[in-house]
Coordinates of C-alpha atoms and ligand atoms in Angstrom, one line a residue:
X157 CA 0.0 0.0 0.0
X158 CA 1.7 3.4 -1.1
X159 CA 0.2 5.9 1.0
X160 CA 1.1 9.9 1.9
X161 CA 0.5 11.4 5.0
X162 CA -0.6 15.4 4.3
X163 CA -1.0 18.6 6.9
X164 CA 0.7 21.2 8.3
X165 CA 4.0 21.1 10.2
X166 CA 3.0 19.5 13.8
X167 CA -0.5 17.8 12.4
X168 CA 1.0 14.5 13.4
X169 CA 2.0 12.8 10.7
X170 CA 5.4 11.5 12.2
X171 CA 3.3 10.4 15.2
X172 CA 0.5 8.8 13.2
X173 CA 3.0 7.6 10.8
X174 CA 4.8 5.1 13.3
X175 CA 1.4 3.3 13.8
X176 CA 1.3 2.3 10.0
X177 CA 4.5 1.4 9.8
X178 CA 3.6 -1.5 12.6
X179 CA 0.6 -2.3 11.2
X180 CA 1.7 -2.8 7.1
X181 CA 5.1 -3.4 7.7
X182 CA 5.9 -0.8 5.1
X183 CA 8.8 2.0 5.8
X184 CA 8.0 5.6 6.8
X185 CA 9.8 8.0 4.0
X186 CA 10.6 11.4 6.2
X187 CA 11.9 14.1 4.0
X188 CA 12.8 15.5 7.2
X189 CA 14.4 13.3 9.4
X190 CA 16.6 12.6 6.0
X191 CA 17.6 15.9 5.9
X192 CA 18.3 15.9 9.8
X193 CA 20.9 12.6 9.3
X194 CA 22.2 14.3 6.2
X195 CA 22.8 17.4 9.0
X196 CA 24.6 15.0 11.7
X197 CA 26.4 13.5 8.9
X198 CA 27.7 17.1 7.7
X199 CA 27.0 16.2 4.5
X200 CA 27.3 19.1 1.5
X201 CA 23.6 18.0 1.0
X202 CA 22.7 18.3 4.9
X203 CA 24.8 21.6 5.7
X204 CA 23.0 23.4 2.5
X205 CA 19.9 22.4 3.7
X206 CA 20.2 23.7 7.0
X207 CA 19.9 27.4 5.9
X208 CA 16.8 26.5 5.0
X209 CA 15.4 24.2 7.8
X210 CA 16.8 26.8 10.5
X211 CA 14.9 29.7 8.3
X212 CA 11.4 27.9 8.6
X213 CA 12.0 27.6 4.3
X214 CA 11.6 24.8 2.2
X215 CA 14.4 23.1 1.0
X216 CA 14.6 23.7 -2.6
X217 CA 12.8 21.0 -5.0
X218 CA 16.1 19.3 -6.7
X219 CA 17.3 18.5 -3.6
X220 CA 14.8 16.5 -2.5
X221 CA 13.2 15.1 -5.8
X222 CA 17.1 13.5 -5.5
X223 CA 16.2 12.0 -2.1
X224 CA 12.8 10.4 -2.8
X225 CA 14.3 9.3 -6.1
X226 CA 17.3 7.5 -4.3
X227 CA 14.7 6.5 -1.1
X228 CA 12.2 5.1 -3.7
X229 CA 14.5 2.7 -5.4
X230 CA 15.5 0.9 -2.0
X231 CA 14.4 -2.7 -1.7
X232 CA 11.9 -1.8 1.3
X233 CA 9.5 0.1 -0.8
X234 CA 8.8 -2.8 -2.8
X235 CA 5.6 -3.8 -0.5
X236 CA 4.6 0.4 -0.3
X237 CA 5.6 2.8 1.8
X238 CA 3.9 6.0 3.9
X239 CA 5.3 9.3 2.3
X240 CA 5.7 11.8 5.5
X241 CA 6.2 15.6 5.1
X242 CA 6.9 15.0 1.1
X243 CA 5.8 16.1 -1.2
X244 CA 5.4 19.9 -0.3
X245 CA 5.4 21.5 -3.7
X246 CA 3.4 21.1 -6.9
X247 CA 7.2 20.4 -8.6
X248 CA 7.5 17.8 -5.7
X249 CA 3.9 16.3 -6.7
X250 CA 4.2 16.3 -10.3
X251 CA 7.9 14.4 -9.9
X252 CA 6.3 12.2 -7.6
X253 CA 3.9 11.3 -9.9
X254 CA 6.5 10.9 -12.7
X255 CA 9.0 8.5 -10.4
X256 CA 5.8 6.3 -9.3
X257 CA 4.7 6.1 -12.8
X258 CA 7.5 4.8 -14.0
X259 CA 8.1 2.3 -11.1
X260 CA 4.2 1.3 -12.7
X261 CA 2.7 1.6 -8.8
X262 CA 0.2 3.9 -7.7
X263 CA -0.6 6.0 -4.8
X264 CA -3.4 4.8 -3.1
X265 CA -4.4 7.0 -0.4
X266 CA -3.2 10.7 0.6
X267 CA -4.6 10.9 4.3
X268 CA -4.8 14.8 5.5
X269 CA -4.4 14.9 8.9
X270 CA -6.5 18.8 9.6
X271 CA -5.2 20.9 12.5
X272 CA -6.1 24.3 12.5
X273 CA -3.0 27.0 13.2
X274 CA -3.9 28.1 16.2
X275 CA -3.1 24.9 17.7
X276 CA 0.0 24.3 15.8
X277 CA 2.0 26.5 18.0
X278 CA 1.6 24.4 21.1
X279 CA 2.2 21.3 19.5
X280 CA 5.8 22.3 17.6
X281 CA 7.0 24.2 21.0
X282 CA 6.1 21.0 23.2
X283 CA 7.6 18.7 20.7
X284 CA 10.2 16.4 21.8
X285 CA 12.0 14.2 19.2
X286 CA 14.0 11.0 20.2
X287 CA 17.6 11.5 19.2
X288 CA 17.6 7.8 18.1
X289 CA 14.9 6.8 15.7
X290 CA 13.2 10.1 15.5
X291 CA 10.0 8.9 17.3
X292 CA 8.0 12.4 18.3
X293 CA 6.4 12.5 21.7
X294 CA 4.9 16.0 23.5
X295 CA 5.4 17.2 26.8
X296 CA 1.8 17.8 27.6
X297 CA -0.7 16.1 24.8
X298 CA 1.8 12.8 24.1
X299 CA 4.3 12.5 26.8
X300 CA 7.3 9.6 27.1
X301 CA 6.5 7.2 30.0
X302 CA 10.0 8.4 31.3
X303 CA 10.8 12.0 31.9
X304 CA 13.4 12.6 28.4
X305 CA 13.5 9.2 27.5
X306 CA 12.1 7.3 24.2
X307 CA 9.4 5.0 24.9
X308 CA 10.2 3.2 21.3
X309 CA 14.4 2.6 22.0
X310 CA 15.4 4.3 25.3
X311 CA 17.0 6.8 23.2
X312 CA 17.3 10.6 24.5
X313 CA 14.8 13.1 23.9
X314 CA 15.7 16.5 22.2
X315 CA 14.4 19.9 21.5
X316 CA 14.5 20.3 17.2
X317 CA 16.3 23.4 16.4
X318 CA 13.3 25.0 14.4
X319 CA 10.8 24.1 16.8
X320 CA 10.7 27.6 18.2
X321 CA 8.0 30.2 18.1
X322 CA 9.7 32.1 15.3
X323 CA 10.3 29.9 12.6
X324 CA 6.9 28.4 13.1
X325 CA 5.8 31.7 11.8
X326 CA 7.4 31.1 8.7
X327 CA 7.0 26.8 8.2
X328 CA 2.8 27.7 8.4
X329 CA 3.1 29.9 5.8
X330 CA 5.3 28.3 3.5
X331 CA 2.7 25.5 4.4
X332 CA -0.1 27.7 3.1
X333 CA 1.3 29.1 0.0
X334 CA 3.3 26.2 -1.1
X335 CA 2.2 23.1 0.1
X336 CA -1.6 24.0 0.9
X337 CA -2.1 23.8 -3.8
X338 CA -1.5 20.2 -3.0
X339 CA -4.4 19.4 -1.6
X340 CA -6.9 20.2 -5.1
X341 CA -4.1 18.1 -7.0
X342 CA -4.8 15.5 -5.0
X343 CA -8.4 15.7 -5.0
X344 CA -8.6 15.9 -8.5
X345 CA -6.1 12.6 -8.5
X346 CA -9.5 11.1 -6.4
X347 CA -6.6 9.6 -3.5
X348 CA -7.5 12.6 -1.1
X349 CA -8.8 11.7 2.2
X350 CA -9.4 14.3 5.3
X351 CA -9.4 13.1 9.5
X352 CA -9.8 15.6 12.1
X353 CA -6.3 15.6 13.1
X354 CA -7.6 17.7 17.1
X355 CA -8.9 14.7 18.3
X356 CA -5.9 12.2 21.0
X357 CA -3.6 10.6 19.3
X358 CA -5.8 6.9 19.6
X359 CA -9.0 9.0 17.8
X360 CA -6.5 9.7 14.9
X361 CA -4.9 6.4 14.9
X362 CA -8.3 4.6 15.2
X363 CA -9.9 6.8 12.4
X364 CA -6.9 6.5 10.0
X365 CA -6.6 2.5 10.8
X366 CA -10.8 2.3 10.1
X367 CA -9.8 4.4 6.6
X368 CA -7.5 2.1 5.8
X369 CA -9.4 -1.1 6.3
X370 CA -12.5 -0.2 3.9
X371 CA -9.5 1.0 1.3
X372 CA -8.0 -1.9 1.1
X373 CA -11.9 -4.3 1.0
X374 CA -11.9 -2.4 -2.0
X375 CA -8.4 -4.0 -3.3
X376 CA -9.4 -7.3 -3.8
X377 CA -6.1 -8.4 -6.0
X378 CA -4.1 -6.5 -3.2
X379 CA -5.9 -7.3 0.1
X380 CA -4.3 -10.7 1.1
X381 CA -1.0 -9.0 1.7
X382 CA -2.7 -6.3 4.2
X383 CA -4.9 -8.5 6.5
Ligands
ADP698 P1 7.5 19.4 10.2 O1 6.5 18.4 9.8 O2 7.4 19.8 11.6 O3 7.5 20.6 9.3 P2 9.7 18.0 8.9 O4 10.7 17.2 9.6 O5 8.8 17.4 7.9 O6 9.0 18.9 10.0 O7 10.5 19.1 8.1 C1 11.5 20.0 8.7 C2 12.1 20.9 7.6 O8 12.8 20.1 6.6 C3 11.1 21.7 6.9 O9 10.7 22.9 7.6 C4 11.8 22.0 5.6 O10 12.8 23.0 5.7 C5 12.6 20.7 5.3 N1 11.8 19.8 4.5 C6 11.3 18.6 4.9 N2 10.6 18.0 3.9 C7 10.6 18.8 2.8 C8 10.1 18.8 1.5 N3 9.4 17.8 1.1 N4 10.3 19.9 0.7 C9 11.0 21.0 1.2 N5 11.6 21.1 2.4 C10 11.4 20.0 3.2
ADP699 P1 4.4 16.3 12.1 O1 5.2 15.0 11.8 O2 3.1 16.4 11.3 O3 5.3 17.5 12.0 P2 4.4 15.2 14.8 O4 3.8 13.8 14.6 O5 5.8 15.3 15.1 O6 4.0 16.1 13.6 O7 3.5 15.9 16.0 C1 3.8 17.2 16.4 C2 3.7 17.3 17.9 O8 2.3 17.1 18.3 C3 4.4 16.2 18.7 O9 4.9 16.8 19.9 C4 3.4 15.1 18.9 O10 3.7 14.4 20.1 C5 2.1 16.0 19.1 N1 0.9 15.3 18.6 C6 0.8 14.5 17.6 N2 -0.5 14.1 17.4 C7 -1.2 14.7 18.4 C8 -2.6 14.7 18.7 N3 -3.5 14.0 18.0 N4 -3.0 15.5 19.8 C9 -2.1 16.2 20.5 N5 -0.7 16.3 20.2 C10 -0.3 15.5 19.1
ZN700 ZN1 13.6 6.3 20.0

């Protein structure tokens, strides 16, 4: 099942995201967390990015049309995958679009996860993001069962660098002017697919996982693999 998980920064698609990976056994594909082990890695990739991750700005397109084309053509895809924070642009889309049609796969479902701004704020500033496998918790609304520690791996639990008020600011409306187009594209493409992203985590998971199941009923040729 190739799915994409849509909405602003903070929605909850990395949190959501971890709950299909147990349940299909398909990869996550974070444009983000790439971009953060390209960082650690000081890679000429991961340091140019950085301007533009620390500025609240989108990375540029050709950067990371190269990563989803490189990420695609990994072995782990071949069952699906759940697209996370990509793509972000109509370029992104319409490359997407081009990659998966020559691979000959489609995408099945885009799932928007809807959170209104005025609730994004509290959700990026209380963010906490395991230093190890990138699992997101939240102080107040998703806490770790130990004070700074990943529930997932044990790993420590850190502050992102453009998880502050400011650049917030900037992310929602790059969001809005840039990503936001996506959503008619993908309409029109018939895949698109709204929850009410407010709701604890369980509601979202529960809602998505219910989504899911009368998607694939519809798959007959594709259904053994996902029961
Ligand atoms: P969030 O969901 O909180 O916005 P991400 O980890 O998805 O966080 O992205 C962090 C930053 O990485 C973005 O603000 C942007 O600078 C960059 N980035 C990630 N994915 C993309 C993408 N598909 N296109 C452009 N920039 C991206
Ligand atoms: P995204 O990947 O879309 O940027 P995350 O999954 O990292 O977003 O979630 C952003 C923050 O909001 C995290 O701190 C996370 O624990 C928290 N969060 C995720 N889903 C919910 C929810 N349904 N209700 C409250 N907080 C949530
Ligand atoms: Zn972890």
């Amino acid at each position: 099942m190739n799915l994409m998980l849509f909405g602003a920064p903070g929605a909850g698609k990395g949190t959501q995201a971890k709950f299909l990976i147990e349940k299909y056994n398909i990869p996550q594909i974070s444009t983000g967390d790439i971009l953060r082990a390209a960082i650690v890695d000081k890679t000429t990739m991961g340091m140019e990015a950085k301007k533009f991750m620390d500025a609240g700005q989108l990375v540029p397109d050709s950067t990371i049309i190269g990563i989803i084309k490189d990420r695609l053509a990994v072995a782990d895809c071949k069952n699906g995958f759940i697209l996370d924070g990509f793509p972000r642009t109509l370029a992104q889309a319409e490359a997407l679009g081009e990659l998966m049609e020559n691979m000959k796969i489609k995408l099945d479902k885009v799932i928007s996860l809807n959170v209104p701004d005025s609730l994004i704020v509290g959700r990026i500033t209380g963010r906490r993001v395991c230093s190890g496998c990138g699992a997101s918790f939240h102080v107040e609304f998703n806490p770790s069962k130990k004070d700074g520690v990943c529930d997932y791996c044990g790993g420590e639990l850190t502050i992102r660098k453009d998880d502050n008020a400011e650049t917030v600011k900037s992310r929602l409306e790059a969001y809005h002017s840039q990503t936001a187009p996506l959503i008619d594209f993908y309409k029109n493409m018939g895949v698109f697919m709204e929850l009410d992203g407010t709701n604890d985590v369980s509601e979202v998971t529960n809602d998505m996982i219910n989504a899911l199941s009368s998607l694939i009923l519809q798959i007959p040729t594709a259904s053994s693999s996902y029961l």
